[in-house]
mmCIF file of C-alpha atoms in Angstrom:
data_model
loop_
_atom_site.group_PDB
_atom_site.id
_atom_site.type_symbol
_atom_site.label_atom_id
_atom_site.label_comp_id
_atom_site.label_asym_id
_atom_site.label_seq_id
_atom_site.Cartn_x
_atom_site.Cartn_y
_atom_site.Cartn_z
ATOM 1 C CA UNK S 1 6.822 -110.457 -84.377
ATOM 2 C CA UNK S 2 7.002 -112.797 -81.722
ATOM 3 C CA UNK S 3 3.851 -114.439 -80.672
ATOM 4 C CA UNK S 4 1.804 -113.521 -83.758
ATOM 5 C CA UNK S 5 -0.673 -116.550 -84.576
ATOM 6 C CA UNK S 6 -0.172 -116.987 -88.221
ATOM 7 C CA UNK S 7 -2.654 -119.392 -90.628
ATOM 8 C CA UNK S 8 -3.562 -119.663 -93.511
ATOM 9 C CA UNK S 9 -7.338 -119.389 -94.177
ATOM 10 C CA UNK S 10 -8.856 -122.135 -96.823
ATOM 11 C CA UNK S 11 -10.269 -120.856 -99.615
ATOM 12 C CA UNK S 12 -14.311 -122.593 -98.289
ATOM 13 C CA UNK S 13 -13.426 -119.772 -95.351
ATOM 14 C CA UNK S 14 -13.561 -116.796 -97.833
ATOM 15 C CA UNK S 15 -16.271 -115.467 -100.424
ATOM 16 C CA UNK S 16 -15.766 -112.703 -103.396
ATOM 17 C CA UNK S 17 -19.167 -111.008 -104.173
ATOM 18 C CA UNK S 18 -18.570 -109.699 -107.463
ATOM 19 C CA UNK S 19 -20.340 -106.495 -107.149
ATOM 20 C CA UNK S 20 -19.514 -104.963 -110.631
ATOM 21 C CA UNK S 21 -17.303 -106.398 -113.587
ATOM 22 C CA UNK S 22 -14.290 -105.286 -115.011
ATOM 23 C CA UNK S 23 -14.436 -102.587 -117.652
ATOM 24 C CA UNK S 24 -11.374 -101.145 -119.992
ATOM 25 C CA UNK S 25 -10.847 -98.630 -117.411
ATOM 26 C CA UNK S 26 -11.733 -100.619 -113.843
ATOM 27 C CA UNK S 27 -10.996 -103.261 -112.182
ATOM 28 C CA UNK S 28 -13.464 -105.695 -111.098
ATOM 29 C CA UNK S 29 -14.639 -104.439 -107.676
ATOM 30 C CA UNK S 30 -15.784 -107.669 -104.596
ATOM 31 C CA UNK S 31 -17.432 -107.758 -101.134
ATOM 32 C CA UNK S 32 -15.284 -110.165 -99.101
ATOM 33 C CA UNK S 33 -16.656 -112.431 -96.732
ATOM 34 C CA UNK S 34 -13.804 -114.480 -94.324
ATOM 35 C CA UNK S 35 -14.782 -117.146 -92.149
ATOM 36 C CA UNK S 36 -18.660 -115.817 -91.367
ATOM 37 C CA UNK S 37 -17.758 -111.939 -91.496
ATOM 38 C CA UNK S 38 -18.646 -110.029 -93.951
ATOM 39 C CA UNK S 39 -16.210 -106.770 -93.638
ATOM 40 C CA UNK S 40 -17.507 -103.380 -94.517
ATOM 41 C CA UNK S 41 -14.902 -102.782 -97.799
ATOM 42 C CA UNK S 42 -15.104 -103.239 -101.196
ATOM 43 C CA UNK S 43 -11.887 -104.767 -102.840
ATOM 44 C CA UNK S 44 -10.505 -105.305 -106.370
ATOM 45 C CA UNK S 45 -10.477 -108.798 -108.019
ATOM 46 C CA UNK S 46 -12.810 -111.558 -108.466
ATOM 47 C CA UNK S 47 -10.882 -114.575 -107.415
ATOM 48 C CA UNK S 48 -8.714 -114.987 -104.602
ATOM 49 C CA UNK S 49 -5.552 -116.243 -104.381
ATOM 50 C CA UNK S 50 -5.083 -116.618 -101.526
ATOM 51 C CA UNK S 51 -5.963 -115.390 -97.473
ATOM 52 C CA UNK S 52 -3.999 -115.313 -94.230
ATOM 53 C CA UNK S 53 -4.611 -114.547 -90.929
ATOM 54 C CA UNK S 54 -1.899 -112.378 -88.754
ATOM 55 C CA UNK S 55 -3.734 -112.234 -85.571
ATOM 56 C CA UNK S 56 -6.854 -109.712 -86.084
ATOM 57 C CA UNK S 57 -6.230 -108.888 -89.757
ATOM 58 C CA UNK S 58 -5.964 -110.737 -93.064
ATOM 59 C CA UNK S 59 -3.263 -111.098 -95.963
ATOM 60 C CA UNK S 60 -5.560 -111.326 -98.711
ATOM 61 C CA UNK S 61 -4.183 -111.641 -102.980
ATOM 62 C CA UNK S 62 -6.768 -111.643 -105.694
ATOM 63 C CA UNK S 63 -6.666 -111.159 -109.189
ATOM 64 C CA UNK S 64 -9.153 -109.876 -111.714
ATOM 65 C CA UNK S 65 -9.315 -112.676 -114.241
ATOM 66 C CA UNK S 66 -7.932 -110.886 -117.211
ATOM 67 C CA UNK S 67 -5.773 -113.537 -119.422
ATOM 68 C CA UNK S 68 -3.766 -110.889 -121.285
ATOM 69 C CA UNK S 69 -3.354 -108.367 -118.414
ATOM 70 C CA UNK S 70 -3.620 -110.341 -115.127
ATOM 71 C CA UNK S 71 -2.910 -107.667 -111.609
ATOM 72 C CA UNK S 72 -2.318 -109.054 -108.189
ATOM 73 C CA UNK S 73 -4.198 -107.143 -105.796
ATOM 74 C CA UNK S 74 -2.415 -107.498 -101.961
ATOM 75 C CA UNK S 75 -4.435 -106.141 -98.862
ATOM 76 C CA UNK S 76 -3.664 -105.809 -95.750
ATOM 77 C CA UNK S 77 -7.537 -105.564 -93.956
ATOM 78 C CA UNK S 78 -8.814 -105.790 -90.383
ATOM 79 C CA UNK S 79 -12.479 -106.596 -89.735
ATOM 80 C CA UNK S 80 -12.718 -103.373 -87.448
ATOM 81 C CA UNK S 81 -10.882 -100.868 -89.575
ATOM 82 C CA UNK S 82 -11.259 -102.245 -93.000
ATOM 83 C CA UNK S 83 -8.433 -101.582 -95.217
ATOM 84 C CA UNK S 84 -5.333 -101.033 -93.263
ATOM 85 C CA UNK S 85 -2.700 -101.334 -96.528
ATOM 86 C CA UNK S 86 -2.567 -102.125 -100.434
ATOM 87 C CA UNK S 87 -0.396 -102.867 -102.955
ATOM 88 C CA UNK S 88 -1.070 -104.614 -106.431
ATOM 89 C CA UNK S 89 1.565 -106.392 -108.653
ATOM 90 C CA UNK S 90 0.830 -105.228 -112.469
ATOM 91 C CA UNK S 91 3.126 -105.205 -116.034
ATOM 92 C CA UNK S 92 1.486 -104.043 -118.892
ATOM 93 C CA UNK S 93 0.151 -106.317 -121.339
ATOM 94 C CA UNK S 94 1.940 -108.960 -118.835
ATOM 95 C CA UNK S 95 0.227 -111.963 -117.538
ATOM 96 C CA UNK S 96 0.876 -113.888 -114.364
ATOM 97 C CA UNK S 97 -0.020 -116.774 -112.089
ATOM 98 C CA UNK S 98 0.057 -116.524 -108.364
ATOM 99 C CA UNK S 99 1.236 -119.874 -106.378
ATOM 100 C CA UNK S 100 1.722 -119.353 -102.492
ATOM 101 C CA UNK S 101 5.626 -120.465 -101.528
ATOM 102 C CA UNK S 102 4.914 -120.296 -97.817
ATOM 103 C CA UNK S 103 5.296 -118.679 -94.918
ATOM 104 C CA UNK S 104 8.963 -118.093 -94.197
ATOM 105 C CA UNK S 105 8.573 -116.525 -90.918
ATOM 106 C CA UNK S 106 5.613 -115.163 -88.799
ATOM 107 C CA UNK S 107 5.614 -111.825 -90.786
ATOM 108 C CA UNK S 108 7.087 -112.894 -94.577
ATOM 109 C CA UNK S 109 5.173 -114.618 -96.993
ATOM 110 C CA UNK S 110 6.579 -115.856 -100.384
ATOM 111 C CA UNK S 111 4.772 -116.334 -103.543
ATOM 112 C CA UNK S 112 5.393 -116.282 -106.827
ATOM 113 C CA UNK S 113 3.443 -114.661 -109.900
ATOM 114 C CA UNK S 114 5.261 -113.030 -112.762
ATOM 115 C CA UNK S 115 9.064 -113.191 -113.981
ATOM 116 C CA UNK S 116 11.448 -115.759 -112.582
ATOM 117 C CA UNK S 117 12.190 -114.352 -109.718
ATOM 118 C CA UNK S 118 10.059 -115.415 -106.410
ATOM 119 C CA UNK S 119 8.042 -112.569 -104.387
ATOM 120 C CA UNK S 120 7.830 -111.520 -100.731
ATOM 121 C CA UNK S 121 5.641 -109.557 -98.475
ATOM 122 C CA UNK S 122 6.933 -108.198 -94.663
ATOM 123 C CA UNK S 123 4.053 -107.715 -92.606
ATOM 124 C CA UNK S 124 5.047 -104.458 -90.282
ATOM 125 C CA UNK S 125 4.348 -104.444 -86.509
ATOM 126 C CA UNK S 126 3.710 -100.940 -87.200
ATOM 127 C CA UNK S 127 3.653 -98.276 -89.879
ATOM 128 C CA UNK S 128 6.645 -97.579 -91.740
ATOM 129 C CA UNK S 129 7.431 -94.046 -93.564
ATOM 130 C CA UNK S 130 8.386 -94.903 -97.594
ATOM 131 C CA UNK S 131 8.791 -92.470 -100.409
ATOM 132 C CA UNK S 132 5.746 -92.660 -103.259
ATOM 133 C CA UNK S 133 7.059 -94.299 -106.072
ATOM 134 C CA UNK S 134 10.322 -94.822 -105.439
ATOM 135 C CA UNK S 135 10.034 -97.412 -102.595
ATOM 136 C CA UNK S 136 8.694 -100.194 -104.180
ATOM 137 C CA UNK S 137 10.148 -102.577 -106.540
ATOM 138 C CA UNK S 138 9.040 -102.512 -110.537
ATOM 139 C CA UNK S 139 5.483 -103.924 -111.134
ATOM 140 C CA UNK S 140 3.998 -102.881 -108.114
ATOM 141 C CA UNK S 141 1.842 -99.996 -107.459
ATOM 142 C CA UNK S 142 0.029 -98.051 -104.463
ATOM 143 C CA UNK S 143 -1.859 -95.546 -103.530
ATOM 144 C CA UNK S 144 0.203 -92.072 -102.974
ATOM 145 C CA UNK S 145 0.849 -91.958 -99.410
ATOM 146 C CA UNK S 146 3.971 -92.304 -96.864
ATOM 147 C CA UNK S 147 3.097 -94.935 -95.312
ATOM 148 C CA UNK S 148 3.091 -98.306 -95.600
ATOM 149 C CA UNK S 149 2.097 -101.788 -93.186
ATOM 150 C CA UNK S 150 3.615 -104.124 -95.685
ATOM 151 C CA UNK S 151 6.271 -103.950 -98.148
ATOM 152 C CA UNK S 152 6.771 -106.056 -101.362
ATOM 153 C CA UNK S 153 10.173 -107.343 -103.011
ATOM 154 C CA UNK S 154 11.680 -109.242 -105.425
ATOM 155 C CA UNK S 155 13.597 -111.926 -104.071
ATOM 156 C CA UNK S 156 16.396 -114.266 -106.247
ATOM 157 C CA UNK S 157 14.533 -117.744 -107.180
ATOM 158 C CA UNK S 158 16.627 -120.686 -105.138
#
């Protein structure tokens, strides 16, 4: 991904609008403002994590404030097209923290959340074909389809 401007986005630059609370079977559901824009999606979560910008879209995390059972919610969104990708990191009855390692490289970010073992997103330059299910490491879920712009992996802590 050569030539891809890549920052990351302070937290002042981005609102969650909680627009309804969690409930035993929901997740908390957000409008999300980044710097000035309000985009046209509603996501899961009520506190982000963290935001970066890959060009024209965002890397956003968030996490629904549940001590006991804490998700990681990952999209991928554009201000013109919404929600491009999705993933979110969940265990039951598991609990984690998210802390932002870095960026690694223009299109890897590394973070870290539950387990000992240190995360990583790839940011696609286009869409990949991937299997339902099967694809994706355990503890983190998607939507059926097959494709993906990001994938998610476990990577050895250093």
């Amino acid at each position: 991904m050569v030539g891809i401007a890549v920052k990351i986005i302070k937290n002042d630059d981005v609102n969650l609008k909680v627009i309804s609370e969690a409930t035993e079977a929901q997740s908390p559901k957000s409008e999300i403002t980044i710097e000035g824009t309000k985009l046209k999606l509603i996501i899961n979560g009520v506190d982000l994590e963290a935001c970066i910008k890959y060009d024209e879209c965002y890397l956003v995390f968030t996490t629904d404030d549940c001590p006991f059972e804490e998700s990681l919610n990952i999209y991928l969104l554009s201000g013109e097209n919404g929600r491009i990708d999705s993933a979110t990191a969940f265990w039951p009855y598991g609990t984690g923290s998210f802390k932002l390692l870095g960026i690694t490289d223009p299109d890897l970010v590394r973070f870290k959340f539950f387990g000992d073992k240190d995360w990583q997103i790839k940011i696609f330059k286009s869409k990949r074909f991937h299997i339902p299910y099967v694809s994706e490491p355990s503890g983190v879920w998607r939507k059926f389809k097959f494709w993906r712009s990001f994938g998610v992996s476990e990577v050895s802590s250093q």
